[in-house]
Structure formats: C-alpha cells, structure tokens
Coordinates of C-alpha atoms in Angstrom, one line a residue:
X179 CA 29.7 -45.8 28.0
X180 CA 33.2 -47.1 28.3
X181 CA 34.8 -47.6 31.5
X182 CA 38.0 -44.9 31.9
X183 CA 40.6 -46.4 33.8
X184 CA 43.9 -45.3 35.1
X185 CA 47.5 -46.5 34.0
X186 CA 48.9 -49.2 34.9
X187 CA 51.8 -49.0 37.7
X188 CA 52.6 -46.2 39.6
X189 CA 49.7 -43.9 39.6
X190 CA 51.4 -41.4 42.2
X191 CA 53.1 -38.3 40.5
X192 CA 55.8 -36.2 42.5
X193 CA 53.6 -33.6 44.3
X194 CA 54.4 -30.5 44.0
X195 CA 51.7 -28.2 46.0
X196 CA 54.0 -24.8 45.7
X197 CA 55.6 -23.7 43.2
X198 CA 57.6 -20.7 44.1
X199 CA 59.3 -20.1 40.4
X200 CA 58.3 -21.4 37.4
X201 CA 62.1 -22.1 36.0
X202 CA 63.6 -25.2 36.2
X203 CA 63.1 -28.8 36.2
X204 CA 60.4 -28.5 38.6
X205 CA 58.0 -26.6 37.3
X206 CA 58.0 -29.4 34.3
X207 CA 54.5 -30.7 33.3
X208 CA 55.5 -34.6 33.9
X209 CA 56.3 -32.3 38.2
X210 CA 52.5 -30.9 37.9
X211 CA 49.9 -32.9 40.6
X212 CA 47.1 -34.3 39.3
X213 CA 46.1 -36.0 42.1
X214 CA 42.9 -33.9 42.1
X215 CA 41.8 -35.0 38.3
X216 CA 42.4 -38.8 39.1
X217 CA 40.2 -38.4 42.1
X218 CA 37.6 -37.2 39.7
X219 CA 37.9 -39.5 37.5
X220 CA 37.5 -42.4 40.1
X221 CA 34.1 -41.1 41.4
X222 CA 33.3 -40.9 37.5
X223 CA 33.8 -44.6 37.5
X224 CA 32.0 -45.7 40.5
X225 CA 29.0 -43.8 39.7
X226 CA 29.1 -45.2 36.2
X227 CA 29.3 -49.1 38.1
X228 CA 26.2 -47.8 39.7
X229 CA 23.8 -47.0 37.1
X230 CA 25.0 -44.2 35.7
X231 CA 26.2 -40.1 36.0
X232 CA 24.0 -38.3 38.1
X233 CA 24.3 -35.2 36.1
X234 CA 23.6 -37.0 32.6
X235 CA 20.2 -39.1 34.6
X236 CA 16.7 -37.1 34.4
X237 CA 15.0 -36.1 37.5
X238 CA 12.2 -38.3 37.7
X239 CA 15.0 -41.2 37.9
X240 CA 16.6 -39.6 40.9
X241 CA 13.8 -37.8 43.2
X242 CA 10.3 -38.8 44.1
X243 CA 7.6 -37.1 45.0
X244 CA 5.5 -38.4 48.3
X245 CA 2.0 -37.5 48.2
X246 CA 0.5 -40.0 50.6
X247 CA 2.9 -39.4 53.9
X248 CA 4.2 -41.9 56.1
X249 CA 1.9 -44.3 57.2
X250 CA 4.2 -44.9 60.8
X251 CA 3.6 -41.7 61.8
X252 CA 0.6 -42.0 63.7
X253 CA 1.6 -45.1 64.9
X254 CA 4.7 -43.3 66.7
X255 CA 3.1 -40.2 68.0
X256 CA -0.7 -40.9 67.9
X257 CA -1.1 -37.9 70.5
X258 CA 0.2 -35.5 68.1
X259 CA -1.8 -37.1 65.2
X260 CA -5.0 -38.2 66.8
X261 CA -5.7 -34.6 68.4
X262 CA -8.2 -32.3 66.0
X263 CA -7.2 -28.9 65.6
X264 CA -9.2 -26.1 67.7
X265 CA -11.1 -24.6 64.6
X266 CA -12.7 -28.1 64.1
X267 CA -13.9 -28.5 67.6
X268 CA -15.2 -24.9 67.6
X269 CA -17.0 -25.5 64.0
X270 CA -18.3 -28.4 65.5
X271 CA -19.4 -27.3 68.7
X272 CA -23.8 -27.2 69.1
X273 CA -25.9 -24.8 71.7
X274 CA -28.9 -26.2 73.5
X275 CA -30.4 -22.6 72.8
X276 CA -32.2 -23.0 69.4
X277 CA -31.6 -20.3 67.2
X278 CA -33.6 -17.6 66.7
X279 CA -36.4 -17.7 63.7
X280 CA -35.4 -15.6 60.3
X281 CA -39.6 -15.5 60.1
X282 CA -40.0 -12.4 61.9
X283 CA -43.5 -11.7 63.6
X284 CA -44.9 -8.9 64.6
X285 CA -47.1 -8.0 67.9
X286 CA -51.0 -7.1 68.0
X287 CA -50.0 -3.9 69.1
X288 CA -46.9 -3.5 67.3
X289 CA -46.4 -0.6 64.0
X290 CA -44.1 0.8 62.0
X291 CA -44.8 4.5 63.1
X292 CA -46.5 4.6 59.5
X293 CA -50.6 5.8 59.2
X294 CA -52.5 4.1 57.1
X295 CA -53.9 5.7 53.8
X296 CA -57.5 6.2 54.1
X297 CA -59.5 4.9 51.1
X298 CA -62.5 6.3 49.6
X299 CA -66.1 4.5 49.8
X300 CA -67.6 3.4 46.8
X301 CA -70.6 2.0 48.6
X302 CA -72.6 5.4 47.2
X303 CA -73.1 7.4 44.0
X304 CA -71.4 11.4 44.0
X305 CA -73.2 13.9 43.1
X306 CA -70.9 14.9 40.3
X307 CA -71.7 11.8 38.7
X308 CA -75.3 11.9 39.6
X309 CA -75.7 15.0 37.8
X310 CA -73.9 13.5 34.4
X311 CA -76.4 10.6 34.0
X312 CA -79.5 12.9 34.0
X313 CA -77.8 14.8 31.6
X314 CA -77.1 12.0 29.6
X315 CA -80.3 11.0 30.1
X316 CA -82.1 14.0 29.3
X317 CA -79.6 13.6 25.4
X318 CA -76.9 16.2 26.3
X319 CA -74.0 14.9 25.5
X320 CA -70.4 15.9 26.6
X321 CA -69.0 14.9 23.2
X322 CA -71.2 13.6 19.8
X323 CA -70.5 10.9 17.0
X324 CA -71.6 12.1 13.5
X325 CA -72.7 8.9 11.9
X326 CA -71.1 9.1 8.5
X327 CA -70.6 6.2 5.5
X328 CA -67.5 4.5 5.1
X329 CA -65.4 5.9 2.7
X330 CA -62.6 2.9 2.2
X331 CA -63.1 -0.7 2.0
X332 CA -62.0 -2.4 5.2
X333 CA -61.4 -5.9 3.1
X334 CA -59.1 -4.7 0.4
X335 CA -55.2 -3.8 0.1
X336 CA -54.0 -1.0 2.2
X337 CA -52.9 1.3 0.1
X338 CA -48.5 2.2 1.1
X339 CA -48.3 5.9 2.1
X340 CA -46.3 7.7 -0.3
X341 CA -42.7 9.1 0.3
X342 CA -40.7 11.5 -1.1
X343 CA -37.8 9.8 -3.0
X344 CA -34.6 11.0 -1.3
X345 CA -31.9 12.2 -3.1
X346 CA -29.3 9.9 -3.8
X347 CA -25.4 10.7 -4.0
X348 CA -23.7 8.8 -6.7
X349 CA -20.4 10.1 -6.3
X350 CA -18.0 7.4 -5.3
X351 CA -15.8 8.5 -2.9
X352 CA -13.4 5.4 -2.9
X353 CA -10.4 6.2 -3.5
X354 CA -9.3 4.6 -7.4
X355 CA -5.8 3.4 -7.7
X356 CA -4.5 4.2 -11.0
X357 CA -4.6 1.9 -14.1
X358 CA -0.9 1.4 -14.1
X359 CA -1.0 -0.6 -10.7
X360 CA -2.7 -3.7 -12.7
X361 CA 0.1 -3.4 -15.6
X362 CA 3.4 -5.4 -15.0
X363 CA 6.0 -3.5 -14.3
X364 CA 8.5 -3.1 -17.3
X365 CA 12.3 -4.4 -17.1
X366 CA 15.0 -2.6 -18.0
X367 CA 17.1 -5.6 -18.9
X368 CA 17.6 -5.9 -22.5
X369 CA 16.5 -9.5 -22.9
X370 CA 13.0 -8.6 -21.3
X371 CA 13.4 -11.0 -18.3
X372 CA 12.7 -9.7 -14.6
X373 CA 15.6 -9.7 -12.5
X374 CA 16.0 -11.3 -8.8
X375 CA 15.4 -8.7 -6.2
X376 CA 18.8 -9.9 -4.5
X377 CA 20.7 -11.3 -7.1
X378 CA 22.6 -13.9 -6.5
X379 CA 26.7 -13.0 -6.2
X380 CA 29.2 -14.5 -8.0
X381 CA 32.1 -16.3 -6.7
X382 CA 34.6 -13.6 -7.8
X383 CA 32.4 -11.1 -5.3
X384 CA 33.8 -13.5 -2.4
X385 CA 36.3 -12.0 0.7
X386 CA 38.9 -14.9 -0.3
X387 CA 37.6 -16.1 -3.8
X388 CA 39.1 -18.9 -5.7
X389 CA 41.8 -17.9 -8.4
X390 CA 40.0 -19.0 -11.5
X391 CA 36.8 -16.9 -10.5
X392 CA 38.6 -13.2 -9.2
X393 CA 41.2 -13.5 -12.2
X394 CA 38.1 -14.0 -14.5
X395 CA 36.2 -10.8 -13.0
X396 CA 39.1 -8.8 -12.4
X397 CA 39.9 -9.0 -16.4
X398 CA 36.3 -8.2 -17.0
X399 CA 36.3 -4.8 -14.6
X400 CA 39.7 -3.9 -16.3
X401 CA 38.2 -4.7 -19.9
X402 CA 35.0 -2.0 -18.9
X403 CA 37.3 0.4 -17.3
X404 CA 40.2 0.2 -20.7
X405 CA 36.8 0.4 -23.0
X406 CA 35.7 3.7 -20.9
X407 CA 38.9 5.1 -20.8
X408 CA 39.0 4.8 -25.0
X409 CA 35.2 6.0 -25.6
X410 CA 36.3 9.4 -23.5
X411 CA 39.5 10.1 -25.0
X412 CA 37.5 9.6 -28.4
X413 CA 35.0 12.1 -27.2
X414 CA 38.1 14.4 -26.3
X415 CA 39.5 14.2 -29.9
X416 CA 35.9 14.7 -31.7
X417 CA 35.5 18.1 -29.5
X418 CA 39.2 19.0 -30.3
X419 CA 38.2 18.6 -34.5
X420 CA 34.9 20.4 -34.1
X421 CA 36.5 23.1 -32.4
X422 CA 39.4 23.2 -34.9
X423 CA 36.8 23.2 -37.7
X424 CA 35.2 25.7 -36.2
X425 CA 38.1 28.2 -36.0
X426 CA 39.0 27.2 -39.3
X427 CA 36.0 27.6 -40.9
X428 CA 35.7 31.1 -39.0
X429 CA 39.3 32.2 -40.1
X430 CA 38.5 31.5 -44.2
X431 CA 34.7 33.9 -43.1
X432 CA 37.1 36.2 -42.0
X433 CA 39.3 36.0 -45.1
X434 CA 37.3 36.1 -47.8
X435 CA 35.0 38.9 -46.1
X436 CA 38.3 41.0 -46.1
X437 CA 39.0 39.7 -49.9
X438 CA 35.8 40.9 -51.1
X439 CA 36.2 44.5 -48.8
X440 CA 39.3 44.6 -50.8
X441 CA 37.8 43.7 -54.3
X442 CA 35.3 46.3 -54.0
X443 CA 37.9 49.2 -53.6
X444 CA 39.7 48.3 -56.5
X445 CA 36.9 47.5 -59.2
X446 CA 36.1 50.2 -61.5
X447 CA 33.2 52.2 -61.2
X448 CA 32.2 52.2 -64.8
X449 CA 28.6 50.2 -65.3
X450 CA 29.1 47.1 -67.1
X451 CA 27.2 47.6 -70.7
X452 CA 28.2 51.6 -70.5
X453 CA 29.8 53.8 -72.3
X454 CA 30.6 57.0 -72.0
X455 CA 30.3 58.2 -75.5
X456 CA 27.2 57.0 -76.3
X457 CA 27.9 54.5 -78.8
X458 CA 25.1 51.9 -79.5
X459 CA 25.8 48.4 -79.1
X460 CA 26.9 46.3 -81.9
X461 CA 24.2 43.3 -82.1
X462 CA 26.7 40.1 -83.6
X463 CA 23.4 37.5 -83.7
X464 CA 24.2 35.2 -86.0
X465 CA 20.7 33.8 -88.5
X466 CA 19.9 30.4 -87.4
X467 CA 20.6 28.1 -90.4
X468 CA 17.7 25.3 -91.8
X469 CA 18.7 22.1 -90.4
X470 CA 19.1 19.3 -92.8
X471 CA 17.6 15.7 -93.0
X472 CA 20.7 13.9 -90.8
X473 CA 20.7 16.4 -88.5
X474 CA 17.0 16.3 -87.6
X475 CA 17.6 12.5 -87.2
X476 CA 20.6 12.7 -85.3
X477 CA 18.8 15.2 -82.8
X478 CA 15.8 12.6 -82.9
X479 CA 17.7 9.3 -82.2
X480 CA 19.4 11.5 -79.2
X481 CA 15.9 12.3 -77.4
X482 CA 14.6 8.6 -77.7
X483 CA 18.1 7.6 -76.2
X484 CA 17.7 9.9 -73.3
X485 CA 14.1 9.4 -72.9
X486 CA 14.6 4.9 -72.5
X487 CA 17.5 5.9 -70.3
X488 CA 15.3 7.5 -67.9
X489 CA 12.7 5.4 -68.4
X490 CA 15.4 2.1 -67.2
X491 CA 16.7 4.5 -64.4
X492 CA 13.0 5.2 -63.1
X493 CA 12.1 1.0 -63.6
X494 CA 15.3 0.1 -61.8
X495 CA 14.6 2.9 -59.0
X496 CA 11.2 1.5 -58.5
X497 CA 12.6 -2.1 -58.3
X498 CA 15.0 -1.4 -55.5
X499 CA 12.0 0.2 -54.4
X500 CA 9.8 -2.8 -54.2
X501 CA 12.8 -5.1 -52.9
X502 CA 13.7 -2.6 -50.0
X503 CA 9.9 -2.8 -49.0
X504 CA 9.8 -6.5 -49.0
X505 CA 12.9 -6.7 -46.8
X506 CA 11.6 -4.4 -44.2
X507 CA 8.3 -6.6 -44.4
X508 CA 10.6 -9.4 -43.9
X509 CA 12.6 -7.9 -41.0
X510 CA 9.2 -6.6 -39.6
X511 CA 7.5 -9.9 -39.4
X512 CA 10.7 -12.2 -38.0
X513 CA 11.2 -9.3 -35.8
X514 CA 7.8 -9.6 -34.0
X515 CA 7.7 -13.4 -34.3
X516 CA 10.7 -13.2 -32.0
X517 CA 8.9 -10.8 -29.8
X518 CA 6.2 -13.5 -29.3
X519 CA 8.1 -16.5 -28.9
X520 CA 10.1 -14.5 -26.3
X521 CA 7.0 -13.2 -24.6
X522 CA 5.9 -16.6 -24.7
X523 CA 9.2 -18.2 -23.3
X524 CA 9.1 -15.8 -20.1
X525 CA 5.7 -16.3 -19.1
X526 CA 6.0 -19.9 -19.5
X527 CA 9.5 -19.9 -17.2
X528 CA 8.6 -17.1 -15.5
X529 CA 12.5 -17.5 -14.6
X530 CA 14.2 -14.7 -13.4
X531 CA 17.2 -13.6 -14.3
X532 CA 20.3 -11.4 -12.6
X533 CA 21.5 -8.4 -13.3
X534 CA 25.7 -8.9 -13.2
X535 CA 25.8 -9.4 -16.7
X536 CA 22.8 -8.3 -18.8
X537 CA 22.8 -5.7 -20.8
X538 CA 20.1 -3.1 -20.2
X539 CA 17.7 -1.5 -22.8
X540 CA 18.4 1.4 -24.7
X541 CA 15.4 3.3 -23.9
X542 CA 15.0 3.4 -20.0
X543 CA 12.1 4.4 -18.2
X544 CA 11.9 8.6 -17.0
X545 CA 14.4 11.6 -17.6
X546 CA 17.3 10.8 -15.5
X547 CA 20.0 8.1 -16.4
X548 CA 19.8 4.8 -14.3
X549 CA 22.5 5.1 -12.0
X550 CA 26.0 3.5 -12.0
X551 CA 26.7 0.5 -10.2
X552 CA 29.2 0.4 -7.7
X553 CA 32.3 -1.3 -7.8
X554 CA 33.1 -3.3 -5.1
X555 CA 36.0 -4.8 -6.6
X556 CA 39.7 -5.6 -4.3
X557 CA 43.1 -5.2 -5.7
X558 CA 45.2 -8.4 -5.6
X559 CA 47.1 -6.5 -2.6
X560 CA 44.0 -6.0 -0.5
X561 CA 42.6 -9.4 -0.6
X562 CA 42.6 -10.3 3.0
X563 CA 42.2 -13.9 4.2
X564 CA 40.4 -12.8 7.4
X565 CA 36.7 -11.4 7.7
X566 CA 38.0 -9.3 11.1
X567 CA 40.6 -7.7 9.0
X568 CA 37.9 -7.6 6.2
X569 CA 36.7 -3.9 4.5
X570 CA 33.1 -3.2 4.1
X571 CA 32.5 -2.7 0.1
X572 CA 29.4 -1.1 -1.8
X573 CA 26.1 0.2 -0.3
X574 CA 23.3 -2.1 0.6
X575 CA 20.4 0.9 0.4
X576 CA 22.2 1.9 -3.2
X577 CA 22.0 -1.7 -4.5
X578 CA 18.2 -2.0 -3.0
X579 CA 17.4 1.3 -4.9
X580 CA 18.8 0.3 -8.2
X581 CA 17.3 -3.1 -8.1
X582 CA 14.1 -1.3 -8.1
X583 CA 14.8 0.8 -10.9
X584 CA 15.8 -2.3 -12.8
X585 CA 12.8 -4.2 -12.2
X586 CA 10.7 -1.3 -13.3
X587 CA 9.0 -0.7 -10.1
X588 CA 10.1 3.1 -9.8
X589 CA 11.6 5.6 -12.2
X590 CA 14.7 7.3 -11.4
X591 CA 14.1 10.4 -9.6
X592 CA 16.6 13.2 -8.5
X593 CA 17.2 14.1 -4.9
X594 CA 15.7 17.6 -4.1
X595 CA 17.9 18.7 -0.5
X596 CA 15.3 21.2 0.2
X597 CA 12.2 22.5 -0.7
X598 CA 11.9 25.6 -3.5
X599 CA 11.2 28.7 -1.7
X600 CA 9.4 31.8 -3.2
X601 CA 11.9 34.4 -4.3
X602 CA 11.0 37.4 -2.3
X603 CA 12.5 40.9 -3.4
X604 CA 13.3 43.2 -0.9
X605 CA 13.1 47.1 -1.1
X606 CA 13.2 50.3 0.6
X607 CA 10.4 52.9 0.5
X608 CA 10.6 56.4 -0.9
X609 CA 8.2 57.7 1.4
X610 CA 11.9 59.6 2.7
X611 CA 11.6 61.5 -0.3
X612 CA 8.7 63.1 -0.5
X613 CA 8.9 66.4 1.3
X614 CA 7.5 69.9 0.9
X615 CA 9.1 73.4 2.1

C-alpha cells in the first residue's frame, strides 16, 4: 500500500476553532481546520512504516496466547510459589489408627433378634406314608394305567392340525387416484406447446422501456383495442337489422292478415260451380285427335333428349362426388401428418413456449370462458423514470391462476360467494280459525 503524504510547504491552515456565523470570508472551506484529519493521517503512515494497520492485521498476528506462565516467577517469590495449598496437605495427611475393616464379624453370642426356622427330621418314615406302601403293596392303587396298543406310528410324519381358513377381505381400501392424473395435461395454446409457468416479459412490459420496444407494444394494444371496438359496433348493427327485420316482417303479418279480413267481407257468397237456376254444366271437352307419324317421333326424340340429359347431369354429379371425396381424403391425411410431425417436434424439444403472443384454441377446456388478461399497459404521460414514483400494475394471484388454466392443469371454475341454502317457506297456522259456539 502506497505511502500518503502531505503537501509540500506550509502544512498549517488558519485555525478557526469557533465559528460564530457561517457568512463571510471566514467560514470559507480553504478557513476550515483540518489539523485533526492530518494528525490522522500521520499515525496512518507510521503504522504503515511499521508493518502494517492494526485494524486491517488478523489477531493471531497481534496477541498471543501464554499457556505455559512465566518461568521467573518462582524464582522471585518462591514463598508464594513453593507453599502447597491447604486441601493438598489435608488430602495428604495419614493416621497411625488403621482403619476399621469393611469385613464385618459377628460375636459367639451375638444375633440378629431373628429365631431360626425349625426343620423337619427325615431320619424316620411317617405313618402317612407307611400306610400308602402297604397299600401299594397289597395292589391298591391310588390311580391305574390301562395298558392299551398304540394307535399312531411314533416314526412317521406328524400329521399339521387342521385350521379353519379365515375369511379374507379383498376390498382394497387404498385410496385410487383417478386415471386422468397419469394423462398430460392439455394446452390451451393453439400451436399445442406448453407454456412457461412465469413467462418471460418482454421488454415493452419494462418501468422505463426502450422506445423501439413500448412504441412496438403500445401499437399492438391499440390494434386489439380498434379490432374490439369494430367487432362490437358490428354486433350492434347485426342486432339493429334483426330487430328491424323483425318489425318489418311483423308489420307485412299484420297487413296482409287485415287484407284478407277485408277480402273475405267483400267476396260473394255464391259457391263457385253454382247456380241458382239449376242449369247443368256445359261439358266443352274437346276428342283427342290420332297423332300422326312426325309427331310420335318428335315426342320420341324429346324423351331420349331428356332422358341423356339427366343421365350427363347424374354422371357429372357423381364425378364432383368422387373428386370432393378425394380432396377431403387428401386434406384428411396432410392434416394428421401434420398432427404427427408436430406431436413429434414437441416431445422431441419439449420447449416451452409463452403465452404473450399465441393464439389460444378454439375449443377450451370446461363451461366458463378463459378469462381476460389484464392490461398492464402505461400511457406515454405516465411513464415514470423512477421505481419510488413507480405504480403497481396487474395482479400476481390473477396471472398465477390464468397460467394454470393455460397449461391445462385446472378448468375454469366460477366463484360461488356463499354456500346455497335451502329455501324455507314460512306460514302461519289456521289453528285461529277453528272455533265452535
């Protein structure tokens, strides 16, 4: 470490201890003492010269620790050092009185108060058992053996006692989780690729974003929010003809029910073929003439005419027929051989992609709509350049629940505030009513 070292020449600065203003020439900073910091910075110096700051060195460089004492000690108070302490001397201190045995031993005449169980002789025979052995010997017997065969083979197997078999319980009580926990969940993302579970924000999403990146996302929020505005004010002019159709079509009902209300008043009431006379009807058939040779021909080239004609419009029918099928055949099978290779491309990535600009599926998963993403977009006029001054945008539990729903992991469910409660009807007894005189 460098050596710091003062300027050269006149190190002393004009002292000034008190200040009692702070206007003026005096209170200047070249006026300010500093004899204090060059005083510091000396002992800095000399203690570098000597090896070093003594706040920057370790502790094993600056303290020992004695474990061994100072050997002149008892050298220059060997009374104090030489004289054992009073425990010792007691601890080492002997009687001439020997100790007393830990064997004890008791007197001749010495007892512990305790009489001594008498035993019985067994020098002679009882009578009790006298009497048994001339019994026995006379052949009466307290208890007799009946000699009988051997009924089992003491060399062979030992037959297992049987056991009732128990009744076993088959039922598995282990809870089964359901076959869809094995499935992968579906995405809802149109292209079929899983989506980040935080996905990964632009730069236009920044507090203080460059120009290139807000001014691109900015036109994109205004392009979805013109492209809104135009699908609903076409959905306003669709209602306003179907209602207009509607009235219209219910104002001509109207009209022509009152036309024919009107036309029935002023027809006649005579019956068409009717007369009032009597008179029989005048039959003006006229007698079918016999066709001649150019007519019958005429009428025959006519039905073959008509009959190919329907026969080319039935052949050209059943062509487009054909063709139609073999397109959708077509269609069918490049359809699902992009399915595959697609399949095939995201298991082999298994990249994952976001969700700020694909498009979702048409069919979603459940009843309810997949909610609408927030948008946490700032107008040029509230971009701050300052995080304190900064304004919290969007929902982090929002986003976390509709990157589930994206991912397929849950279907969108409603909130229910509370739970249903039975209807309950309330009414009044008529027990008020029934009275007798």
């Amino acid at each position: 470490m460098p050596v710091i070292q003062p300027l050269k020449g006149s190190t002393d600065a004009p002292a000034t201890y008190k200040q009692p203003s702070r206007k003026g020439k005096k209170a200047w900073r070249k006026n300010v003492d500093v004899t204090e910091i060059e005083k510091g910075l000396e002992e800095l110096n000399e203690e570098i010269i000597k090896g070093g700051v003594l706040a920057e060195r370790p502790s094993d460089e600056l303290f020992v620790i004695d474990t061994v004492g100072d050997v002149a000690l008892p050298k220059k108070f060997p009374k104090h050092t030489s004289k054992p302490l009073k425990a010792d001397e007691i601890i080492a201190a002997r009687s001439a009185v020997p100790t007393p045995p830990s064997r004890k031993r008791p007197g001749d005449k010495t007892t512990d108060g305790i009489l001594p169980e008498k035993r019985p002789r067994r020098e002679y025979v009882t009578h009790k058992e006298l009497n048994r052995l001339r019994r026995v010997a006379d052949g009466l017997h307290e208890t007799t053996v009946e000699v009988a065969d051997a009924s089992y083979d003491p060399w062979g197997t030992v037959a297992e006692p049987k056991t009732q078999a128990l009744i076993e319980d088959k039922r598995n009580e282990k809870k089964k989780a359901p076959k869809s926990f094995s499935k992968k969940p579906v995405s809802l993302l149109a292209s079929g690729k899983t989506p980040k579970a935080v996905p990964k924000p632009t730069g236009g999403y920044s507090y203080n974003p460059a120009f290139n990146d807000y001014e691109a996302r900015y036109t994109e929020e205004s392009n979805k929010a013109i492209e809104a505005e135009r699908k609903r004010q076409q959905e306003e002019e669709a209602e306003r003809l179907k209602k207009e159709a509607a009235a219209r079509s219910a104002a001509e009902a109207e009209a022509a029910e009152a036309r024919a209300e009107l036309s029935e008043w002023e027809e006649d009431s005579e019956w068409e073929g009717f007369q009032s006379g009597g008179e029989e009807l005048k039959v003006s058939a006229k007698r079918p003439e016999r066709k001649t040779k150019a007519q019958r021909n005429r009428i025959q080239r006519r039905k073959e005419e008509e009959r190919r004609k329907r026969h080319e419009a039935k052949t050209k029918v059943r062509k487009a027929q054909l063709e139609e099928i073999k397109r959708i055949a077509k269609e069918v099978s490049e359809r699902e051989l992009e399915r595959k290779l697609a399949v095939a491309n995201i298991e082999d990535s298994e990249s994952s992609a976001d969700d700020n600009d694909e498009a979702l599926r048409r069919r979603q998963l459940g009843r309810l709509k997949l909610p609408e993403k927030d948008l946490e977009l700032v107008l040029p006029d509230e971009l701050q350049d300052s995080l304190r001054l900064l304004k919290p945008e969007g929902n982090l539990l929002k986003d976390r629940y509709r990157s589930l729903l994206i991912r397929g992991r849950i279907e969108a469910r409603k909130r229910i505030p509370f739970k249903k409660q039975a209807k309950t009807k309330l009414t009044e007894k008529w027990t008020y009513k029934d009275f007798s005189i």
